[in-house]
C-alpha positions as semicolon CSV with decimal commas, in nm:
position;residue;x (nm);y (nm);z (nm)
1;M;0,647;-1,994;-1,259
2;E;0,685;-1,623;-1,183
3;S;0,662;-1,513;-0,820
4;S;0,342;-1,341;-0,707
5;Q;0,342;-0,963;-0,721
6;L;0,040;-0,955;-0,489
7;V;0,226;-1,151;-0,220
8;A;0,517;-0,906;-0,245
9;I;0,276;-0,613;-0,191
10;I;0,114;-0,785;0,108
11;N;0,458;-0,857;0,257
12;R;0,550;-0,487;0,239
13;L;0,221;-0,387;0,401
14;D;0,257;-0,653;0,669
15;A;0,608;-0,525;0,752
16;M;0,455;-0,181;0,815
17;I;0,212;-0,333;1,066
18;K;0,486;-0,524;1,250
19;E;0,722;-0,227;1,299
20;D;0,760;-0,111;1,660
21;G;0,629;0,225;1,771
22;Q;0,311;0,427;1,737
23;E;0,420;0,665;1,461
24;E;0,272;0,646;1,110
25;R;0,470;0,459;0,846
26;T;0,468;0,537;0,474
27;R;0,575;0,330;0,174
28;R;0,573;0,434;-0,190
29;F;0,490;0,199;-0,475
30;E;0,623;0,247;-0,827
31;I;0,640;0,070;-1,160
32;D;0,913;0,133;-1,418
33;G;1,044;0,426;-1,213
34;T;0,706;0,603;-1,194
35;E;0,550;0,642;-0,850
36;K;0,186;0,538;-0,859
37;C;0,084;0,567;-0,495
38;A;0,188;0,603;-0,134
39;V;0,044;0,404;0,153
40;T;0,051;0,524;0,513
41;Y;-0,024;0,287;0,800
42;D;-0,162;0,441;1,119
43;P;-0,116;0,206;1,417
44;A;-0,353;0,413;1,633
45;S;-0,649;0,345;1,403
46;D;-0,507;0,018;1,258
47;S;-0,583;0,145;0,907
48;F;-0,412;0,225;0,579
49;M;-0,443;0,548;0,380
50;L;-0,377;0,505;0,008
51;E;-0,290;0,816;-0,192
52;E;-0,319;0,773;-0,570
53;F;-0,082;1,014;-0,744
54;D;-0,238;1,011;-1,094
55;A;-0,597;1,059;-0,975
56;H;-0,507;1,287;-0,682
57;Q;-0,737;1,085;-0,455
58;S;-0,700;0,925;-0,112
59;F;-0,877;0,621;0,028
60;Q;-0,879;0,465;0,373
61;F;-0,875;0,087;0,423
62;D;-0,901;-0,123;0,738
63;N;-0,823;-0,448;0,554
64;I;-0,474;-0,540;0,429
65;D;-0,613;-0,752;0,143
66;L;-0,826;-0,469;0,004
67;V;-0,545;-0,214;0,006
68;A;-0,310;-0,471;-0,151
69;M;-0,555;-0,537;-0,435
70;E;-0,596;-0,164;-0,497
71;I;-0,217;-0,119;-0,511
72;Y;-0,189;-0,414;-0,749
73;D;-0,452;-0,262;-0,978
74;L;-0,267;0,071;-0,982
75;L;0,064;-0,094;-1,066
76;Y;-0,038;-0,363;-1,313
77;D;-0,370;-0,258;-1,466
């Protein structure tokens, strides 16, 4: 059985939450060498900002599961 891509995304997001400090943290997500989005975690507001590169849109999430599902859709849909 292949390992879960969704779990890998959640693990990356969770690592952002657990980092020390109050500064924002950003991770980029890509597939086949093409960047699809960037996610910034803001510890002050405990929220994620997702920037979609293709659509030139940004969305804010306060739930790790919802942002993970959106990233998954961008990468594998």
